[in-house]
Every structure is written in C-alpha cells, then in structure tokens.
Short mmCIF file of C-alpha atoms in Angstrom, two decimals:
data_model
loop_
_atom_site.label_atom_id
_atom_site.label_comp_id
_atom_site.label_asym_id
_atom_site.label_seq_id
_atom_site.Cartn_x
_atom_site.Cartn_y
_atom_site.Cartn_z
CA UNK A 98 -73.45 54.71 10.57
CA UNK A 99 -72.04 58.06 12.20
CA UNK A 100 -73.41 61.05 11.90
CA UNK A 101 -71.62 62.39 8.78
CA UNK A 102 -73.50 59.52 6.91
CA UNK A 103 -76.70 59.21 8.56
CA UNK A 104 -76.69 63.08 6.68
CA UNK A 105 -75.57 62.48 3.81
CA UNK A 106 -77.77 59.69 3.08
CA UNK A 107 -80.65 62.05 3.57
CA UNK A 108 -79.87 64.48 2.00
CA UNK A 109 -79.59 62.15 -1.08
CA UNK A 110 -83.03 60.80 -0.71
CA UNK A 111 -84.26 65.16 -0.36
CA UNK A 112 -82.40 65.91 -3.29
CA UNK A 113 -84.19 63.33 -5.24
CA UNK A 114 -87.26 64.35 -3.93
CA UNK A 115 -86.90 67.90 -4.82
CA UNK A 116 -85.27 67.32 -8.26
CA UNK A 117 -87.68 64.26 -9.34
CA UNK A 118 -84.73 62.20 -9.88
CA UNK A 119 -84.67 58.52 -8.06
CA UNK A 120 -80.94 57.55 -6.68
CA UNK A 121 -79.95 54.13 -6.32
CA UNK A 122 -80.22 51.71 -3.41
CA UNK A 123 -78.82 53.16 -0.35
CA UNK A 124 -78.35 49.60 1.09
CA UNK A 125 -75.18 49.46 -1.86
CA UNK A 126 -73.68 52.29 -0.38
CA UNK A 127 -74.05 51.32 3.04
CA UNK A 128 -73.96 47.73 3.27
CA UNK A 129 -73.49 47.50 6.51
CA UNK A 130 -76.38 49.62 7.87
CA UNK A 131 -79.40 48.34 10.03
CA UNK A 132 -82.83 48.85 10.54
CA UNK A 133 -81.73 51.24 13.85
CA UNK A 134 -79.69 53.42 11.23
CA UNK A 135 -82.76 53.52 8.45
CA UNK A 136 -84.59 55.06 11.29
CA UNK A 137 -82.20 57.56 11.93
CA UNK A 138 -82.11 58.61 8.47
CA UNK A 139 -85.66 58.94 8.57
CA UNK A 140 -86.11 61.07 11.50
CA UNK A 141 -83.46 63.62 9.56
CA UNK A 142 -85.62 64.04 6.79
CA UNK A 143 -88.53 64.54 9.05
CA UNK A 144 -86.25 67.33 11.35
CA UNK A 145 -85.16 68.64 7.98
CA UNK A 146 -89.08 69.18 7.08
CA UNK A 147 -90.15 70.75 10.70
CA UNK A 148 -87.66 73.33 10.68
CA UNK A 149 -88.79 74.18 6.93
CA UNK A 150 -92.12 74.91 8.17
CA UNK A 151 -93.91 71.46 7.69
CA UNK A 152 -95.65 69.93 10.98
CA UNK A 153 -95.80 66.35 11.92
CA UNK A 154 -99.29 65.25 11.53
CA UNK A 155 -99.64 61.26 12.33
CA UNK A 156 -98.06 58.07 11.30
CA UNK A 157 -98.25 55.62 8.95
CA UNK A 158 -97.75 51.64 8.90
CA UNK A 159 -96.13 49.70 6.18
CA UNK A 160 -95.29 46.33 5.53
CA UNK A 161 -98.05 45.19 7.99
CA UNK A 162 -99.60 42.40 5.59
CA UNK A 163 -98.13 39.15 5.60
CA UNK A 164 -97.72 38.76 1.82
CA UNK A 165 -95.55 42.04 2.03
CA UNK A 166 -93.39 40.71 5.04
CA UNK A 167 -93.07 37.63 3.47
CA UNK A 168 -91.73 39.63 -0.12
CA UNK A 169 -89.44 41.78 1.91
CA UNK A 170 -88.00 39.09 4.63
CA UNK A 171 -89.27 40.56 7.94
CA UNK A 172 -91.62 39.03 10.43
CA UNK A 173 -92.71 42.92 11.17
CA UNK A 174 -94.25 46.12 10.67
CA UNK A 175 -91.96 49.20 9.47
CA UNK A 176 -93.63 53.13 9.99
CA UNK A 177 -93.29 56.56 8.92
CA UNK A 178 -94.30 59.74 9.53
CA UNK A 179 -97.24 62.16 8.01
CA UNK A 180 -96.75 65.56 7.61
CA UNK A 181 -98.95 68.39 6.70
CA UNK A 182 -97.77 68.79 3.05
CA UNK A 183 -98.39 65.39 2.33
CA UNK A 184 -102.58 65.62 2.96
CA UNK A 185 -104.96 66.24 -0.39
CA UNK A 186 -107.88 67.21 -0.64
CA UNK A 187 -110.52 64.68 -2.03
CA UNK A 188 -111.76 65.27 -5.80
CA UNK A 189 -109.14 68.31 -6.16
CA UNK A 190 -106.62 67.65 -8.56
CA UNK A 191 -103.13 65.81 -7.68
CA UNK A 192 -100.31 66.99 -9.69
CA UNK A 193 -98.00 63.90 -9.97
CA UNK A 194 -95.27 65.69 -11.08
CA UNK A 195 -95.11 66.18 -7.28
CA UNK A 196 -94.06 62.36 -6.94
CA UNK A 197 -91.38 60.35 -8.49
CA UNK A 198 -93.41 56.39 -9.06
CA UNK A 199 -96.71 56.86 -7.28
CA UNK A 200 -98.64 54.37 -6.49
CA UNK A 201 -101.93 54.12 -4.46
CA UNK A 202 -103.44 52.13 -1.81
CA UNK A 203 -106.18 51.72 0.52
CA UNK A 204 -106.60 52.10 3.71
CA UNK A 205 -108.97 52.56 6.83
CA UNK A 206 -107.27 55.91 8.33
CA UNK A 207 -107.56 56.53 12.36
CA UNK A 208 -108.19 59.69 13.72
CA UNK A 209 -107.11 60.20 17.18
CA UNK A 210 -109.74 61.75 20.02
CA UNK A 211 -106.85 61.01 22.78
CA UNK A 212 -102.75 60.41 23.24
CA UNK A 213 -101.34 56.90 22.78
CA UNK A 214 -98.41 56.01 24.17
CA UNK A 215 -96.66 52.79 24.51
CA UNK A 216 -95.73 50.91 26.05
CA UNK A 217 -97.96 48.32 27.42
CA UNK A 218 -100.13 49.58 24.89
CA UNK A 219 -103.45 47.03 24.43
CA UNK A 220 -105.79 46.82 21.78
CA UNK A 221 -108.92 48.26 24.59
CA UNK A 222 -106.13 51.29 25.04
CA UNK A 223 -106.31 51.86 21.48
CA UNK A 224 -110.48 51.56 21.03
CA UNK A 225 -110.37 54.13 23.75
CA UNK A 226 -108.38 56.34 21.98
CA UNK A 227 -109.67 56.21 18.74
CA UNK A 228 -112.38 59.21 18.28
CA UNK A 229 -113.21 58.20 14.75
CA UNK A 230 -112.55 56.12 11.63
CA UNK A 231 -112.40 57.75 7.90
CA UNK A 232 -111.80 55.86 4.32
CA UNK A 233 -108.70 56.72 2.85
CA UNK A 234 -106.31 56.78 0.08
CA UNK A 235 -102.37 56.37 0.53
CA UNK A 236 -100.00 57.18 -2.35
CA UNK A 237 -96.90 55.79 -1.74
CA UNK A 238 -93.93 56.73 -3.33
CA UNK A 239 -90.19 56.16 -3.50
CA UNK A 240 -87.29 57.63 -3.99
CA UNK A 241 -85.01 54.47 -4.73
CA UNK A 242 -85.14 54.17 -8.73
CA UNK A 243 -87.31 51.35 -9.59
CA UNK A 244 -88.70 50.29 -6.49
CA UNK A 245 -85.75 48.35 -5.90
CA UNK A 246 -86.08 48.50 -2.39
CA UNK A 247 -84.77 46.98 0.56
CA UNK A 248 -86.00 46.79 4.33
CA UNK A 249 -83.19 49.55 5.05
CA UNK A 250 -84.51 51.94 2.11
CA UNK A 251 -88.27 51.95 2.81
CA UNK A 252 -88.08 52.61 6.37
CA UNK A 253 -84.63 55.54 5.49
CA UNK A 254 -87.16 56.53 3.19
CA UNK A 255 -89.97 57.29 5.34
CA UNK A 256 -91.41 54.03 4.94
CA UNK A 257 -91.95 54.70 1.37
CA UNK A 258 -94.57 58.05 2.04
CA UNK A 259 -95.71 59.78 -0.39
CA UNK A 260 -99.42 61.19 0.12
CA UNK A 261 -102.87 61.01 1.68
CA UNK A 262 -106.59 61.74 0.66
CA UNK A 263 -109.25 61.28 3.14
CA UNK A 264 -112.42 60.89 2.77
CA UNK A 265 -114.70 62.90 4.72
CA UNK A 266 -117.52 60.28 6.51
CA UNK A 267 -116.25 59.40 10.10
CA UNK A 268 -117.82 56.82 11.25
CA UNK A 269 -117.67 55.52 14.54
CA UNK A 270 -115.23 52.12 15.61
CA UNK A 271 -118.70 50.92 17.73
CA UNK A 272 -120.46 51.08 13.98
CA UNK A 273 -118.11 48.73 11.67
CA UNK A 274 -116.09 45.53 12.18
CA UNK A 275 -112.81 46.15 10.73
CA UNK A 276 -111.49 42.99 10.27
CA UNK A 277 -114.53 41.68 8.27
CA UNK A 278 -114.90 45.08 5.96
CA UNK A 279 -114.19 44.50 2.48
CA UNK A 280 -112.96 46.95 0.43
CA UNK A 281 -112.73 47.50 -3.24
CA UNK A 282 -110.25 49.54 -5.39
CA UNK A 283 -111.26 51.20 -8.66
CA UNK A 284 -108.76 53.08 -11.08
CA UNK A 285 -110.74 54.89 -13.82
CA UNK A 286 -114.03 53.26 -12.89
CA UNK A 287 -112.53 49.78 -13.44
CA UNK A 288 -111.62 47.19 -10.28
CA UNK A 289 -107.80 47.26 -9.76
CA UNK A 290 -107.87 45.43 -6.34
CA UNK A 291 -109.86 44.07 -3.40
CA UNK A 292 -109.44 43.11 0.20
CA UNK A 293 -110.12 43.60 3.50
CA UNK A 294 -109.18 45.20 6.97
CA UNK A 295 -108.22 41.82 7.84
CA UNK A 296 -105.13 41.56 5.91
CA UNK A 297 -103.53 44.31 8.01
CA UNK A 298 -101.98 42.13 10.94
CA UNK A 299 -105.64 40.74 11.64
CA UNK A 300 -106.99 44.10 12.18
CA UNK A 301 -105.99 47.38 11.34
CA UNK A 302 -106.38 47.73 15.55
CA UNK A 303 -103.00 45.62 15.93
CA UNK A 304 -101.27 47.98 13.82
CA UNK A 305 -102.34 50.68 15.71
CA UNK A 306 -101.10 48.80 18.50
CA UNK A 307 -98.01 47.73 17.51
CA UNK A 308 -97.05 51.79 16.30
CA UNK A 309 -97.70 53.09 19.73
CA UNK A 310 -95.65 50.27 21.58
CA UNK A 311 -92.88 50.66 18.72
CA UNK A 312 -92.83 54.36 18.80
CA UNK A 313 -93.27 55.13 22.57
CA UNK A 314 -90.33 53.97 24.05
CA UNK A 315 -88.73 56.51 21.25
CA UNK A 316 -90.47 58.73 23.40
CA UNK A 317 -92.67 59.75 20.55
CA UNK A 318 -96.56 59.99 21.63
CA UNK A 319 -99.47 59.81 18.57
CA UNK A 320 -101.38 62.94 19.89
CA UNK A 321 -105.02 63.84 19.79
CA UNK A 322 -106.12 64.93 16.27
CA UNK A 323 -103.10 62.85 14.55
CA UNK A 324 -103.77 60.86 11.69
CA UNK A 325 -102.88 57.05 11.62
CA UNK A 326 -102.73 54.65 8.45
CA UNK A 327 -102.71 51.18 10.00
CA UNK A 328 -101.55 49.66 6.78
CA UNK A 329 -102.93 48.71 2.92
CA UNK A 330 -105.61 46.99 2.35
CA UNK A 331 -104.72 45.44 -1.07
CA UNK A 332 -101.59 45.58 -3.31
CA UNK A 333 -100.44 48.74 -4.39
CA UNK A 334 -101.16 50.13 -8.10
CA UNK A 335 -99.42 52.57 -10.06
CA UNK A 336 -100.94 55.88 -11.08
CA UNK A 337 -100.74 58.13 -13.80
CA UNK A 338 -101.59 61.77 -14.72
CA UNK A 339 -105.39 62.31 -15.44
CA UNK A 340 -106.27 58.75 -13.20
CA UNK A 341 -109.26 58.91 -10.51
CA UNK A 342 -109.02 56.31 -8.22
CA UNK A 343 -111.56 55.64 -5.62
CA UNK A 344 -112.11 52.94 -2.75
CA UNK A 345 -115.16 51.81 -1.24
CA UNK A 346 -114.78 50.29 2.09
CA UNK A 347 -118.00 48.64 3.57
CA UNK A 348 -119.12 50.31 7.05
CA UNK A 349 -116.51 53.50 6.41
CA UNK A 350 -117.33 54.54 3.52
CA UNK A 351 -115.46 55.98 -0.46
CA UNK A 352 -113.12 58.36 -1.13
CA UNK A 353 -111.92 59.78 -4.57
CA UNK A 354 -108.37 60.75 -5.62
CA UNK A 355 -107.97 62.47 -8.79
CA UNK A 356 -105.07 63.23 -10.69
CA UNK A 357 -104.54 66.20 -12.74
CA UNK A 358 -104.00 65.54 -16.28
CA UNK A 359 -100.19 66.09 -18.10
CA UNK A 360 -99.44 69.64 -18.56
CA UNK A 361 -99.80 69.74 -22.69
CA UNK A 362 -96.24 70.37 -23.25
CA UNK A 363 -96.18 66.53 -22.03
CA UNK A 364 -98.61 64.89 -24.07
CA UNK A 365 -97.15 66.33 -26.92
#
C-alpha cells in the first residue's frame, strides 16, 4: 500500500468511529495488503489521536489464545495500542453509544515498574519489570460491520480496541500463579464465561514477552507506568446498555464494568 492508501484507509475506520457507523471489510478494498500494511494503518490512527491530544498509555495483545489463532488462521499474536481516552473508571457508568459492537473480556492487566524493550527479551526480563498485576476488563470493539473481520482488519483496526476498566487491587507477580488462576465472567450476576491465565500463550508472561520482542525492534519501548493486556481470558461477550459485568480472577482479584442504561428516547 502507498501512502495515499495507508490514509485513506484510516481515515475510513476514524470516520466510522466518530459517526457510529461500521464500514465494510477493508481486506475487499485492498486485497492485496499484508499484515506489515495493517500495521501501518494502525500506527496512523494512533498519530492521528496523539496530535489530537490523546497520549499513548500501554499495549494490548490479541489473538494470543490458540482457539482464536486457530479461528483466524495465524500461528501468532497481533497488538494494539492503549490510549488515555480509552481507560474507565470501575462502577462509573459506560455510555455505549461511545462504541459501535462492544463486547467484553477478561483479562489479567500488567502494570509496568520499569522499560521493556526487545529484543532478546526473556520471560525473567519481564518478571523484573513487572511492578504489579491488576484484574481487568477489556471491551473490544470494531469498526468492520459485523465482526466480519480478517487478520488485516483487526490489527488496521487497532487490534480490535475499544476500552479498559481496571480494577483497583495490585497484587504482586511473587503472590499468584498466573497460569493456574481461574477466572470467572459474570454479565448481570449470571456466568457468561470461564477460564484461565493459561489460555493466553501458556501464561499471560509469554505475551508480555512476545509484545516487547515484537514491538522493540519497531523501536517502540513499553515504558514504566504503561499498561499491558496480555490477552483474554475467555471468549468474548457482547454487551448492552444498562449491563454490569464483572470478573473474578483467583489471586488478583474482581473488577466491575457497568453500563449506563439507553437514554429514554431509545427505549421508547
């Protein structure tokens, strides 16, 4: 893709993110873009946000179970990027009008104490630089109508990002064993899903892993204080207005995400 197109493509995936409208596929009109060019779409949108005023606040993981890569055709992880505007507050109201399909998923969310840089990255490198562990929410979201997604359109579209809620117990990696911690999903008190860390690539450490040796020779560095979400837990489930969803993750601890109910004029 040149430039002229790598543009153009997002600024179709910010329009329908600002006008609530989903566009088709972008594989269909660019069939002959790669995973190289998705990424360069991506990192558009993202310079599009900084210079609006938005900051780049961690990274995220996708695709990093096996039933996922399996779904999609790939044999790896894809990532995104968090930004500041994407973080909610726990038990505070989530409009979704401010999302196009949400759906939610959990996840074991790392909070940096340290830089990480790959690569040559190892999994001690990463213990090291871990300062603490929170539970957390992930609502993804996309802006290709239907979900209808391929490899090329998650990753062009930010892997898919939508939203995160933490939760606010850190707890440190010394006190839980993240492959073995099993996790349950509620939506409106009732179980949606369940897993555990060890569905993310064996432990939600190799993700970490694998996104600092991906990343770094990008010459992009996850920085102290940034925010890493190694990946879900279980499947994904759609939300709706007036939904609380929580997770419980044994050793880390719950977290709530509520959604604010439909304005009236909608429930009419």
């Amino acid at each position: 893709m040149d430039v002229s197109e790598v543009q153009a493509a997002a600024s179709a995936l910010a329009r329908a993110c600002a006008t609530r409208e989903p566009i088709e596929p972008l594989i269909k009109t660019y069939p002959g873009a790669g995973v190289e060019d998705a990424y360069r779409i991506q990192q558009e949108q993202v310079r599009h946000r900084v210079d609006g005023g938005d900051a780049v606040r961690g990274h995220k993981v996708g695709l990093a179970s096996a039933a996922m890569q399996r779904q999609m055709g790939v044999d790896q992880p894809d990532y995104g990027h968090l930004t500041g505007s994407m973080f909610h507050l726990e038990h505070q109201p989530i409009p979704t009008s401010a999302f196009l399909q949400p759906r939610i998923e959990p996840e074991i969310a790392f909070v940096l104490g340290s830089a990480l840089r790959g690569p040559g990255v190892t999994v001690a490198d990463a213990v090291r630089a871990v300062d603490f562990v929170l539970p957390s929410l992930e609502i993804v979201d996309s802006r290709i109508r239907d979900w209808k997604i391929s490899l090329f359109d998650t990753i062009a579209d930010n892997a898919s990002s939508g939203g995160v809620v933490l939760g606010s117990s850190p707890t440190l990696l010394s006190a839980a064993d993240l492959r073995l911690a099993g996790c349950v999903l509620y939506r409106n008190g009732t179980v949606a899903a369940t897993g555990a860390g060890g569905a993310v690539l064996g432990s939600p450490l190799n993700s970490l892993v694998w996104l600092a040796n991906t990343v770094g020779p990008l010459g992009v560095t996850l920085e102290p204080g940034h925010v890493v979400l190694p990946g879900s837990m279980t499947r994904a489930i759609p939300v709706s207005p007036g939904d609380t969803v929580v997770t419980t993750i044994a050793g880390v601890g719950s977290v709530t995400a509520v959604f604010a109910p439909a304005p009236a004029s909608e429930d009419a």
